[in-house]
Coordinates of C-alpha atoms in Angstrom, one line a residue:
Chain A
X56 CA -9.8 27.2 -11.3
X57 CA -10.2 26.5 -15.0
X58 CA -11.2 29.4 -17.2
X59 CA -13.9 29.1 -19.7
X60 CA -13.1 32.0 -21.9
X61 CA -10.0 34.1 -22.7
X62 CA -11.5 37.2 -21.1
X63 CA -11.4 35.5 -17.7
X64 CA -7.6 35.4 -17.4
X65 CA -6.2 37.2 -14.3
X66 CA -3.1 39.3 -14.2
X67 CA -0.8 36.5 -13.0
X68 CA -1.9 34.3 -15.8
X69 CA -1.5 37.1 -18.4
X70 CA 2.0 37.8 -17.1
X71 CA 2.8 34.1 -17.5
X72 CA 1.6 34.1 -21.0
X73 CA 3.6 37.3 -21.7
X74 CA 6.7 35.5 -20.4
X75 CA 6.0 32.6 -22.8
X76 CA 5.6 35.0 -25.6
X77 CA 8.8 36.7 -24.6
X78 CA 10.8 33.5 -24.5
X79 CA 9.2 32.0 -27.6
X80 CA 9.6 35.2 -29.7
X81 CA 13.2 35.7 -28.3
X82 CA 14.2 32.2 -29.5
X83 CA 12.5 32.8 -32.8
X84 CA 14.4 36.1 -33.2
X85 CA 17.7 34.3 -32.5
X86 CA 16.9 31.7 -35.2
X87 CA 16.0 34.5 -37.6
X88 CA 19.2 36.3 -36.8
X89 CA 21.2 33.2 -37.7
X90 CA 19.3 32.8 -41.0
X91 CA 19.8 36.4 -42.0
X92 CA 23.3 36.7 -40.4
X93 CA 22.4 39.8 -38.6
X94 CA 21.3 40.8 -35.1
X95 CA 17.5 40.5 -34.6
X96 CA 15.8 41.9 -31.5
X97 CA 12.2 41.9 -30.5
X98 CA 9.8 44.5 -29.3
X99 CA 8.0 44.1 -25.9
X100 CA 5.8 41.0 -26.3
X101 CA 2.1 41.4 -25.9
X102 CA -0.7 39.2 -24.9
X103 CA -3.9 40.4 -26.4
X104 CA -7.4 39.2 -25.9
X105 CA -9.6 40.8 -28.5
X106 CA -13.1 40.7 -29.9
X107 CA -13.1 39.6 -33.6
X108 CA -13.5 43.0 -35.2
X109 CA -11.1 44.6 -32.7
X110 CA -8.5 42.0 -33.7
X111 CA -8.8 42.9 -37.3
X112 CA -8.5 46.6 -36.7
X113 CA -5.4 45.9 -34.6
X114 CA -3.6 44.0 -37.3
X115 CA -4.3 46.8 -39.7
X116 CA -7.7 46.5 -41.3
X117 CA -9.5 43.6 -43.0
X118 CA -8.6 44.3 -46.7
X119 CA -4.9 44.9 -46.4
X120 CA -3.1 42.0 -48.2
X121 CA -0.5 40.1 -46.3
X122 CA 1.3 36.7 -46.4
X123 CA 0.6 34.2 -43.7
X124 CA 2.2 30.9 -42.8
X125 CA 0.0 28.7 -40.7
X126 CA 1.0 25.7 -38.6
X127 CA -1.5 23.6 -36.7
X128 CA -0.7 22.2 -33.3
X129 CA -1.7 18.8 -32.0
X130 CA -0.7 16.4 -29.3
X131 CA -1.0 17.7 -25.7
X132 CA -1.9 21.2 -26.9
X133 CA -4.1 22.1 -29.8
X134 CA -4.5 25.3 -31.7
X135 CA -2.8 27.2 -34.5
X136 CA 0.2 29.4 -34.8
X137 CA 0.4 32.0 -37.5
X138 CA 3.3 34.0 -38.9
X139 CA 1.9 37.1 -40.5
X140 CA 4.4 38.5 -42.9
X141 CA 4.1 42.0 -44.4
X142 CA 6.0 43.2 -47.4
X143 CA 8.8 44.8 -45.4
X144 CA 9.5 41.5 -43.6
X145 CA 9.2 39.5 -46.9
X146 CA 11.8 41.8 -48.6
X147 CA 14.1 41.6 -45.7
X148 CA 14.1 37.8 -46.0
X149 CA 14.2 37.7 -49.8
X150 CA 16.9 40.4 -50.1
X151 CA 19.2 38.6 -47.6
X152 CA 18.6 35.1 -48.7
X153 CA 17.9 35.2 -52.4
X154 CA 19.0 38.7 -53.3
X155 CA 15.7 39.3 -55.1
X156 CA 13.2 41.6 -53.3
X157 CA 9.7 42.1 -54.7
X158 CA 7.5 45.2 -55.2
X159 CA 4.2 43.4 -54.6
X160 CA 2.9 40.2 -53.2
X161 CA 1.9 39.2 -56.8
X162 CA 5.5 39.0 -57.8
X163 CA 6.3 36.1 -55.4
X164 CA 7.4 33.1 -57.4
X165 CA 7.7 29.5 -56.2
X166 CA 11.2 29.9 -54.9
X167 CA 10.4 33.0 -52.8
X168 CA 7.2 31.5 -51.5
X169 CA 8.9 28.3 -50.4
X170 CA 11.6 30.4 -48.7
X171 CA 9.0 32.4 -46.8
X172 CA 7.2 29.2 -45.8
X173 CA 10.4 27.8 -44.5
X174 CA 11.3 30.9 -42.6
X175 CA 7.8 31.0 -41.1
X176 CA 8.1 27.3 -40.2
X177 CA 11.5 27.9 -38.5
X178 CA 10.1 30.8 -36.5
X179 CA 7.0 28.9 -35.4
X180 CA 8.9 25.7 -34.6
X181 CA 11.5 27.5 -32.6
X182 CA 8.7 29.3 -30.6
X183 CA 6.9 26.1 -29.9
X184 CA 10.1 24.3 -29.0
X185 CA 10.8 26.9 -26.4
X186 CA 7.2 26.6 -25.0
X187 CA 7.5 22.9 -25.0
X188 CA 10.8 22.9 -23.2
X189 CA 9.5 25.4 -20.6
X190 CA 6.3 23.6 -19.8
X191 CA 7.1 20.0 -20.5
X192 CA 4.1 19.8 -22.9
X193 CA 4.7 17.8 -26.1
X194 CA 3.3 19.5 -29.2
X195 CA 3.1 18.1 -32.7
X196 CA 3.1 20.5 -35.6
X197 CA 1.6 20.1 -39.0
X198 CA 3.3 20.8 -42.3
X199 CA 3.1 24.6 -42.8
X200 CA 0.5 26.1 -45.1
X201 CA 0.9 29.4 -47.0
X202 CA -1.6 32.0 -48.2
X203 CA -1.4 35.5 -49.6
X204 CA -4.7 37.2 -49.2
X205 CA -6.7 39.8 -47.2
X206 CA -5.5 39.6 -43.6
X207 CA -9.0 39.7 -42.3
X208 CA -9.6 36.3 -43.9
X209 CA -6.3 35.0 -42.6
X210 CA -7.0 36.0 -39.1
X211 CA -10.5 34.5 -39.3
X212 CA -8.9 31.0 -39.5
X213 CA -8.0 30.9 -35.7
X214 CA -11.2 32.7 -34.9
X215 CA -13.4 30.2 -36.7
X216 CA -11.5 27.3 -35.0
X217 CA -12.6 28.5 -31.5
X218 CA -15.7 30.5 -32.5
X219 CA -17.8 27.7 -31.0
X220 CA -16.4 28.3 -27.5
X221 CA -15.2 31.9 -27.4
X222 CA -16.1 35.3 -28.6
X223 CA -12.5 36.4 -28.3
X224 CA -9.2 35.7 -30.0
X225 CA -6.1 35.4 -27.9
X226 CA -2.8 36.2 -29.5
X227 CA 0.7 36.2 -28.0
X228 CA 3.4 37.8 -30.1
X229 CA 5.9 40.6 -30.8
X230 CA 7.6 42.4 -33.7
X231 CA 11.1 42.0 -34.8
X232 CA 13.7 44.7 -34.9
X233 CA 16.5 44.2 -37.5
X234 CA 19.2 46.8 -38.1
X235 CA 17.4 49.2 -35.8
X236 CA 14.4 49.1 -38.0
X237 CA 11.2 47.7 -36.8
X238 CA 9.9 45.1 -39.1
X239 CA 6.4 44.0 -38.6
X240 CA 6.2 40.2 -38.4
X241 CA 3.5 39.1 -36.1
X242 CA 4.0 35.7 -34.6
X243 CA 0.7 34.7 -33.2
X244 CA 0.0 31.8 -30.9
X245 CA -3.7 30.9 -30.6
X246 CA -4.3 27.9 -28.4
X247 CA -7.8 26.7 -27.7
X248 CA -9.2 27.3 -24.2
X249 CA -8.7 23.8 -23.0
X250 CA -5.0 23.8 -24.0
X251 CA -4.5 27.2 -22.4
X252 CA -5.8 25.8 -19.1
X253 CA -3.5 22.8 -19.5
X254 CA -0.5 25.1 -20.2
X255 CA -1.2 27.3 -17.3
X256 CA -1.7 24.3 -15.0
X257 CA 1.6 22.8 -16.2
X258 CA 3.4 26.1 -15.4
X259 CA 1.8 26.0 -12.0
X260 CA 0.0 29.3 -12.1
X261 CA -3.6 28.0 -11.8
X262 CA -4.6 26.9 -8.3
Chain B
X85 CA -22.0 57.7 -53.8
X86 CA -23.8 56.5 -50.8
X87 CA -22.0 55.9 -47.5
X88 CA -21.4 52.3 -47.1
X89 CA -22.7 50.5 -44.0
X90 CA -20.1 48.1 -42.6
X91 CA -21.1 44.7 -41.3
X92 CA -18.5 43.1 -39.0
X93 CA -17.8 39.5 -38.3
X94 CA -20.7 37.7 -36.7
X95 CA -22.9 40.7 -37.4
X96 CA -25.9 41.8 -39.4
X97 CA -27.1 45.2 -40.7
X98 CA -30.3 46.1 -42.5
X99 CA -31.2 49.0 -44.8
X100 CA -34.4 50.1 -46.3
X101 CA -35.0 52.0 -49.6
X102 CA -31.4 52.6 -50.5
X103 CA -27.9 51.9 -49.2
X104 CA -24.8 49.9 -49.7
X105 CA -24.0 47.2 -47.2
X106 CA -20.4 45.9 -47.1
X107 CA -18.6 43.2 -45.3
X108 CA -14.8 42.8 -45.6
X109 CA -12.6 39.8 -46.2
X110 CA -14.8 36.8 -46.0
X111 CA -12.5 33.8 -45.8
X112 CA -14.2 30.6 -44.5
X113 CA -17.0 32.9 -43.3
X114 CA -20.1 33.4 -45.4
X115 CA -21.9 36.6 -46.3
X116 CA -25.6 36.4 -47.0
X117 CA -27.4 39.2 -48.9
X118 CA -31.1 39.0 -48.0
X119 CA -33.7 41.1 -49.9
X120 CA -37.4 41.7 -50.0
X121 CA -37.6 43.3 -53.5
X122 CA -41.1 44.7 -52.9
X123 CA -40.0 46.8 -50.0
X124 CA -36.4 47.4 -51.1
X125 CA -35.5 46.0 -47.7
X126 CA -32.1 44.3 -47.6
X127 CA -29.9 42.8 -45.0
X128 CA -26.3 41.6 -45.0
X129 CA -25.3 38.8 -42.6
X130 CA -21.8 37.7 -41.9
X131 CA -21.7 34.2 -40.2
X132 CA -18.6 32.4 -39.1
X133 CA -19.6 28.9 -38.2
X134 CA -22.2 26.4 -39.3
X135 CA -24.1 25.5 -36.2
X136 CA -24.9 27.1 -32.9
X137 CA -24.0 24.6 -30.2
X138 CA -23.0 27.3 -27.6
X139 CA -24.6 27.0 -24.3
X140 CA -25.0 30.8 -23.7
X141 CA -26.1 31.7 -27.2
X142 CA -25.0 35.3 -26.8
X143 CA -24.5 36.2 -30.4
X144 CA -27.0 34.7 -32.9
X145 CA -25.2 36.2 -35.9
X146 CA -22.1 34.1 -35.4
X147 CA -23.8 31.0 -36.7
X148 CA -25.5 30.1 -39.9
X149 CA -28.6 28.5 -38.3
X150 CA -29.4 31.1 -35.7
X151 CA -28.1 33.9 -37.9
X152 CA -30.4 33.2 -40.8
X153 CA -33.4 32.7 -38.6
X154 CA -32.8 35.9 -36.6
X155 CA -32.2 37.9 -39.8
X156 CA -35.5 36.6 -41.3
X157 CA -37.3 37.4 -38.1
X158 CA -36.0 41.0 -38.0
X159 CA -36.9 41.5 -41.7
X160 CA -40.4 40.2 -41.3
X161 CA -40.9 42.4 -38.2
X162 CA -40.1 45.3 -40.7
X163 CA -42.9 44.1 -42.9
X164 CA -41.1 41.7 -45.2
X165 CA -42.9 38.6 -46.4
X166 CA -40.9 35.5 -45.9
X167 CA -42.1 34.1 -49.2
X168 CA -40.7 37.1 -51.0
X169 CA -37.3 37.1 -49.3
X170 CA -34.4 36.1 -51.6
X171 CA -30.8 35.5 -50.8
X172 CA -27.4 35.6 -52.5
X173 CA -24.4 34.1 -50.8
X174 CA -20.6 34.4 -51.0
X175 CA -17.7 33.0 -49.1
X176 CA -16.8 29.6 -47.7
X177 CA -13.2 29.6 -49.0
X178 CA -10.4 27.4 -47.7
X179 CA -7.6 29.8 -46.9
X180 CA -4.9 27.3 -45.9
X181 CA -4.3 23.9 -47.3
X182 CA -3.2 22.1 -44.1
X183 CA -2.1 18.5 -44.6
X184 CA -2.6 16.1 -41.8
X185 CA -4.1 18.6 -39.4
X186 CA -7.4 18.3 -37.7
X187 CA -8.4 21.7 -38.9
X188 CA -11.1 20.4 -41.2
X189 CA -12.8 22.5 -43.9
X190 CA -14.9 25.1 -42.1
X191 CA -15.7 26.9 -45.3
X192 CA -17.3 23.8 -46.8
X193 CA -19.2 23.0 -43.7
X194 CA -20.5 26.6 -43.6
X195 CA -21.7 26.3 -47.2
X196 CA -23.5 23.0 -46.5
X197 CA -25.1 24.4 -43.4
X198 CA -26.3 27.6 -45.1
X199 CA -27.9 25.5 -47.9
X200 CA -29.7 23.2 -45.4
X201 CA -31.0 26.1 -43.3
X202 CA -32.2 28.0 -46.4
X203 CA -34.0 25.0 -47.6
X204 CA -35.6 24.3 -44.2
X205 CA -36.8 28.0 -44.0
X206 CA -38.0 27.9 -47.6
X207 CA -35.9 30.9 -48.6
X208 CA -35.0 31.2 -52.3
X209 CA -31.2 31.1 -53.1
X210 CA -30.8 33.4 -56.2
X211 CA -27.1 33.2 -56.7
X212 CA -23.9 32.0 -55.0
X213 CA -20.2 32.4 -55.3
X214 CA -18.7 30.0 -52.8
X215 CA -15.7 27.8 -52.1
X216 CA -12.3 28.2 -53.7
X217 CA -9.2 29.5 -51.9
X218 CA -9.5 33.3 -52.1
X219 CA -11.0 35.8 -49.6
X220 CA -13.9 38.0 -50.7
X221 CA -15.2 41.4 -49.8
X222 CA -18.9 41.5 -50.4
X223 CA -21.0 44.6 -51.3
X224 CA -24.7 44.6 -51.5
X225 CA -27.0 47.3 -53.0
X226 CA -30.2 47.1 -51.1
X227 CA -32.3 48.9 -53.7
X228 CA -31.3 46.9 -56.8
X229 CA -30.4 43.7 -55.0
X230 CA -27.1 43.7 -56.9
X231 CA -24.1 42.0 -55.2
X232 CA -20.5 42.6 -55.9
X233 CA -17.5 40.5 -54.9
X234 CA -13.9 41.9 -54.7
X235 CA -10.9 39.6 -54.3
X236 CA -7.2 40.3 -54.2
X237 CA -5.6 40.2 -57.7
X238 CA -8.9 39.3 -59.4
X239 CA -11.6 41.2 -61.3
X240 CA -14.7 42.2 -59.5
X241 CA -17.6 39.8 -59.9
X242 CA -21.2 41.1 -60.1
X243 CA -23.9 38.7 -59.1

């Protein structure tokens, strides 16, 4: 049976999505580990279905500033994928790759921005590659876009995309652990409802 | 300082006499500050999308068209006169520049839809601060009708 809204998912379907999140984020962590030349592990992946205002509280309040890399999905699956990068994560990347950490988002220059975009792009592409390989769905990705702004507005992008069909936002993601330190970097997959049904059907969990 | 009343996404709050209404981090969403100056009655509406095409129509405040009409209806039921109601708007930014994606510009569509509905309803648009690429937090003082926009790394704008 096809679901009409994210809040109708049953526990088997949620488990399947959690597994997708686990494999996708695990692959992304391996890619990040190679980039940073250190071991990167992930926290327990989560699937969350949240109301809009709940989602914004969950990510840490609307006005907190963060960097976001966004990639649009097309082809057999549509939606967006976001890499929400907080300062701790940004500095981990910049310190290792450029040797130049920043104190504030305002100090990001062209080189550091393009580094962050590329890292975000690699994380997202790796995640999607894993999903694609697992389900046999072909997904096209757009060129990544980057913004530094209030995270409420960044999170509103996937919300606005599906606002016409759903009052909920679904996110699949986990945090990275580097050097025994938990580094918040949310990798959020937000497919639309139709693509979610297609994905679940391809994986054989919907009857 | 008065306690601020927070308006969430796809939400509307009203205050009479005095009060500060606030809505955080408007990206492509639009915040509308309605006021009937004679009654010091104000409302802040946070809409996310231009048009209500949802079958169930659970939340009127999610959309520009139904949101504006519902806000005006609730204000007039508090004694406001539709001809006296004025509005100031902010938001409608484009947060990400996605090339070759089918994302479209929701911010721009929101701005156009809000303009159209306000014109249809005959509500006077006093001021606007829309478009661009930065998120806005919007504060609205119900008594004075003063609006204030805060953005990351920029000076506050009074309007």
